XYZ file of N, CA and C in Angstrom:
321
model
N 0.824 -1.178 0.000
C 0.000 0.000 0.000
C 0.872 1.246 0.000
N 1.916 1.220 0.771
C 2.807 2.376 0.817
C 3.497 2.592 -0.514
N 3.955 1.514 -1.120
C 4.622 1.652 -2.418
C 3.682 2.224 -3.465
N 2.422 1.832 -3.418
C 1.458 2.371 -4.376
C 1.267 3.863 -4.154
N 1.155 4.297 -2.905
C 0.924 5.720 -2.642
C 2.144 6.572 -2.967
N 3.312 5.982 -3.000
C 4.505 6.757 -3.347
C 4.545 7.120 -4.829
N 3.700 6.497 -5.635
C 3.663 6.822 -7.068
C 2.769 8.015 -7.377
N 1.967 8.476 -6.439
C 1.000 9.545 -6.707
C 1.599 10.802 -7.334
N 2.710 11.325 -6.832
C 3.227 12.573 -7.425
C 3.679 12.424 -8.874
N 3.894 11.221 -9.324
C 4.466 11.017 -10.655
C 3.438 10.579 -11.698
N 2.179 10.419 -11.299
C 1.129 9.995 -12.228
C 0.491 11.235 -12.844
N 0.460 11.281 -14.166
C -0.105 12.438 -14.855
C -1.408 12.118 -15.579
N -1.825 10.864 -15.606
C -3.035 10.444 -16.292
C -4.124 10.181 -15.254
N -5.301 10.787 -15.434
C -6.380 10.647 -14.467
C -6.883 9.205 -14.374
N -6.961 8.510 -15.499
C -7.418 7.119 -15.481
C -6.418 6.220 -14.757
N -5.149 6.463 -14.963
C -4.127 5.691 -14.261
C -4.178 5.971 -12.762
N -4.416 7.226 -12.400
C -4.543 7.569 -10.984
C -5.732 6.840 -10.367
N -6.853 6.791 -11.092
C -8.018 6.052 -10.595
C -7.724 4.583 -10.401
N -6.999 3.989 -11.335
C -6.632 2.576 -11.220
C -5.706 2.346 -10.030
N -4.744 3.231 -9.850
C -3.804 3.096 -8.731
C -4.538 3.269 -7.403
N -5.487 4.193 -7.336
C -6.269 4.360 -6.115
C -7.128 3.123 -5.837
N -7.648 2.502 -6.893
C -8.395 1.254 -6.726
C -7.492 0.164 -6.148
N -6.283 0.046 -6.676
C -5.340 -0.943 -6.146
C -5.016 -0.676 -4.684
N -4.859 0.592 -4.353
C -4.562 0.922 -2.969
C -5.734 0.556 -2.066
N -6.947 0.753 -2.541
C -8.117 0.365 -1.763
C -8.172 -1.124 -1.494
N -7.751 -1.926 -2.463
C -7.738 -3.373 -2.243
C -6.651 -3.786 -1.257
N -5.648 -2.963 -1.089
C -4.584 -3.271 -0.126
C -5.014 -2.983 1.307
N -6.011 -2.131 1.487
C -6.449 -1.774 2.833
C -7.238 -2.916 3.469
N -7.979 -3.658 2.669
C -8.877 -4.696 3.184
C -8.194 -5.716 4.098
N -6.997 -6.212 3.811
C -6.395 -7.215 4.705
C -5.835 -6.650 6.009
N -5.783 -5.351 6.160
C -5.163 -4.786 7.360
C -5.939 -5.099 8.630
N -7.256 -5.015 8.582
C -8.039 -5.248 9.791
C -7.948 -6.693 10.275
N -8.177 -7.697 9.431
C -8.054 -9.071 9.942
C -6.640 -9.434 10.385
N -5.635 -8.814 9.803
C -4.262 -9.116 10.215
C -3.823 -8.282 11.411
N -4.448 -7.141 11.617
C -4.080 -6.284 12.738
C -4.745 -6.670 14.042
N -5.958 -7.191 13.983
C -6.664 -7.543 15.211
C -5.994 -8.666 16.005
N -5.385 -9.676 15.387
C -4.655 -10.662 16.209
C -3.502 -10.042 17.001
N -2.874 -9.023 16.446
C -1.814 -8.342 17.200
C -2.408 -7.693 18.435
N -3.575 -7.071 18.277
C -4.237 -6.431 19.412
C -4.659 -7.472 20.442
N -5.249 -8.566 20.003
C -5.742 -9.562 20.960
C -4.614 -10.251 21.719
N -3.458 -10.396 21.120
C -2.329 -11.019 21.816
C -1.562 -10.027 22.682
N -1.851 -8.743 22.537
C -1.111 -7.718 23.270
C -1.758 -7.344 24.591
N -2.979 -7.788 24.832
C -3.695 -7.393 26.045
C -4.141 -8.636 26.808
N -4.510 -8.420 28.057
C -5.046 -9.517 28.864
C -6.468 -9.836 28.399
N -6.948 -11.050 28.666
C -8.309 -11.403 28.231
C -9.395 -10.473 28.777
N -9.197 -9.925 29.964
C -10.212 -9.030 30.530
C -10.275 -7.688 29.799
N -9.235 -7.324 29.076
C -9.210 -6.052 28.351
C -9.413 -6.224 26.845
N -9.697 -7.437 26.394
C -9.744 -7.702 24.960
C -10.856 -6.929 24.258
N -12.054 -6.883 24.833
C -13.164 -6.182 24.188
C -12.853 -4.704 24.034
N -12.315 -4.109 25.077
C -11.967 -2.691 25.011
C -10.862 -2.449 23.991
N -9.876 -3.311 23.937
C -8.770 -3.132 22.992
C -9.242 -3.252 21.548
N -10.096 -4.228 21.267
C -10.614 -4.385 19.905
C -11.485 -3.193 19.535
N -12.282 -2.709 20.484
C -13.123 -1.536 20.221
C -12.274 -0.316 19.910
N -11.243 -0.090 20.691
C -10.381 1.071 20.453
C -9.620 0.949 19.141
N -9.158 -0.253 18.829
C -8.435 -0.443 17.569
C -9.354 -0.237 16.373
N -10.569 -0.743 16.467
C -11.519 -0.598 15.366
C -11.990 0.849 15.239
N -12.203 1.527 16.361
C -12.626 2.928 16.317
C -11.498 3.835 15.860
N -10.276 3.413 16.053
C -9.139 4.241 15.654
C -8.981 4.376 14.156
N -9.493 3.413 13.399
C -9.344 3.461 11.942
C -10.065 4.671 11.354
N -11.382 4.862 11.600
C -12.019 6.055 11.033
C -11.556 7.348 11.695
N -11.176 7.271 12.960
C -10.705 8.475 13.639
C -9.412 8.991 13.019
N -8.463 8.104 12.783
C -7.215 8.551 12.159
C -7.438 8.979 10.720
N -8.409 8.359 10.044
C -8.751 8.811 8.695
C -9.303 10.222 8.704
N -10.133 10.533 9.690
C -10.701 11.874 9.784
C -9.636 12.906 10.148
N -8.761 12.562 11.065
C -7.717 13.504 11.475
C -6.746 13.772 10.332
N -6.318 12.711 9.654
C -5.381 12.915 8.546
C -6.043 13.666 7.400
N -7.333 13.441 7.162
C -8.041 14.186 6.115
C -8.137 15.662 6.464
N -8.348 15.968 7.730
C -8.401 17.367 8.155
C -7.070 18.064 7.879
N -5.974 17.444 8.318
C -4.667 18.066 8.101
C -4.300 18.115 6.624
N -4.653 17.076 5.883
C -4.381 17.080 4.442
C -5.143 18.209 3.768
N -6.392 18.419 4.154
C -7.173 19.516 3.587
C -6.572 20.874 3.887
N -6.086 21.049 5.097
C -5.453 22.322 5.456
C -4.192 22.562 4.633
N -3.396 21.531 4.459
C -2.156 21.662 3.683
C -2.465 21.920 2.215
N -3.450 21.220 1.665
C -3.819 21.421 0.260
C -4.377 22.820 0.043
N -5.204 23.312 0.975
C -5.734 24.671 0.850
C -4.631 25.715 0.912
N -3.622 25.461 1.707
C -2.547 26.443 1.869
C -1.507 26.386 0.759
N -1.183 25.181 0.280
C -0.052 25.032 -0.637
C -0.418 24.517 -2.025
N -1.679 24.198 -2.263
C -2.091 23.763 -3.594
C -2.332 22.264 -3.683
N -3.097 21.897 -4.708
C -3.506 20.498 -4.868
C -2.337 19.572 -5.170
N -1.348 20.049 -5.907
C -0.222 19.169 -6.246
C 0.574 18.767 -5.008
N 0.538 19.586 -3.984
C 1.216 19.245 -2.733
C 0.549 18.046 -2.067
N -0.743 17.882 -2.297
C -1.476 16.781 -1.685
C -0.954 15.412 -2.069
N -0.359 15.301 -3.253
C 0.171 14.007 -3.671
C 1.439 13.631 -2.914
N 2.063 14.592 -2.262
C 3.258 14.302 -1.460
C 2.907 13.967 -0.010
N 1.653 14.153 0.370
C 1.256 13.897 1.752
C 1.422 12.444 2.193
N 1.274 11.438 1.314
C 1.540 10.071 1.787
C 2.943 9.900 2.370
N 3.920 10.632 1.846
C 5.269 10.570 2.420
C 5.254 11.076 3.862
N 4.559 12.193 4.078
C 4.485 12.771 5.417
C 3.787 11.817 6.382
N 2.635 11.286 5.968
C 1.888 10.401 6.856
C 2.604 9.068 7.067
N 3.343 8.610 6.085
C 4.158 7.408 6.255
C 5.231 7.650 7.314
N 5.883 8.791 7.244
C 6.917 9.144 8.214
C 6.328 9.230 9.622
N 5.168 9.866 9.753
C 4.519 9.974 11.059
C 4.120 8.589 11.577
N 3.617 7.731 10.692
C 3.238 6.376 11.094
C 4.417 5.561 11.579
N 5.534 5.669 10.880
C 6.740 4.939 11.300
C 7.228 5.459 12.645
N 7.233 6.770 12.815
C 7.667 7.337 14.096
C 6.754 6.906 15.244
N 5.470 6.768 14.976
C 4.543 6.399 16.048
C 4.707 4.948 16.492
N 5.307 4.100 15.676
C 5.494 2.699 16.074
C 6.798 2.459 16.825
N 7.702 3.390 16.792
C 9.006 3.195 17.439
C 8.882 2.894 18.935
N 8.028 3.599 19.695
C 7.945 3.271 21.124
C 7.417 1.868 21.411
N 6.749 1.252 20.464
C 6.129 -0.049 20.690
C 6.923 -1.210 20.114
N 8.158 -0.988 19.737
C 8.969 -2.051 19.134
C 9.127 -3.251 20.059
N 9.340 -3.009 21.340
C 9.502 -4.112 22.284
C 8.213 -4.923 22.380
N 7.086 -4.260 22.412
C 5.807 -4.952 22.494
C 5.585 -5.822 21.266
N 5.917 -5.317 20.082
C 5.721 -6.086 18.856
C 6.643 -7.301 18.807
N 7.809 -7.211 19.392
C 8.724 -8.358 19.401
C 8.184 -9.484 20.264
N 7.473 -9.132 21.336
C 6.950 -10.145 22.249
C 5.741 -10.860 21.673
N 5.038 -10.235 20.745
C 3.819 -10.838 20.184
C 4.181 -11.807 19.182
């Protein structure tokens, strides 16, 4: 999914962009079933319902937050800047996982 989004700034054909966005959408589908086992193995059984709820609720919440910031950046710097935003959000996503490296190794 990340590799597909890195091509956005270099696509000049609208139909090709639509196809690439379709491919990226198909890459999102496996994330939830593969991500929930990580959540369930990371918490105690008494906290499992809350952890799954928070993980599932976090998906649309982070989509809304990133869309808000992307809209602000596009309004300020132009639409072509929006195609570079996946790089920014990728960097932020990688930085946000660094504190949890030990936890991921144990799972």
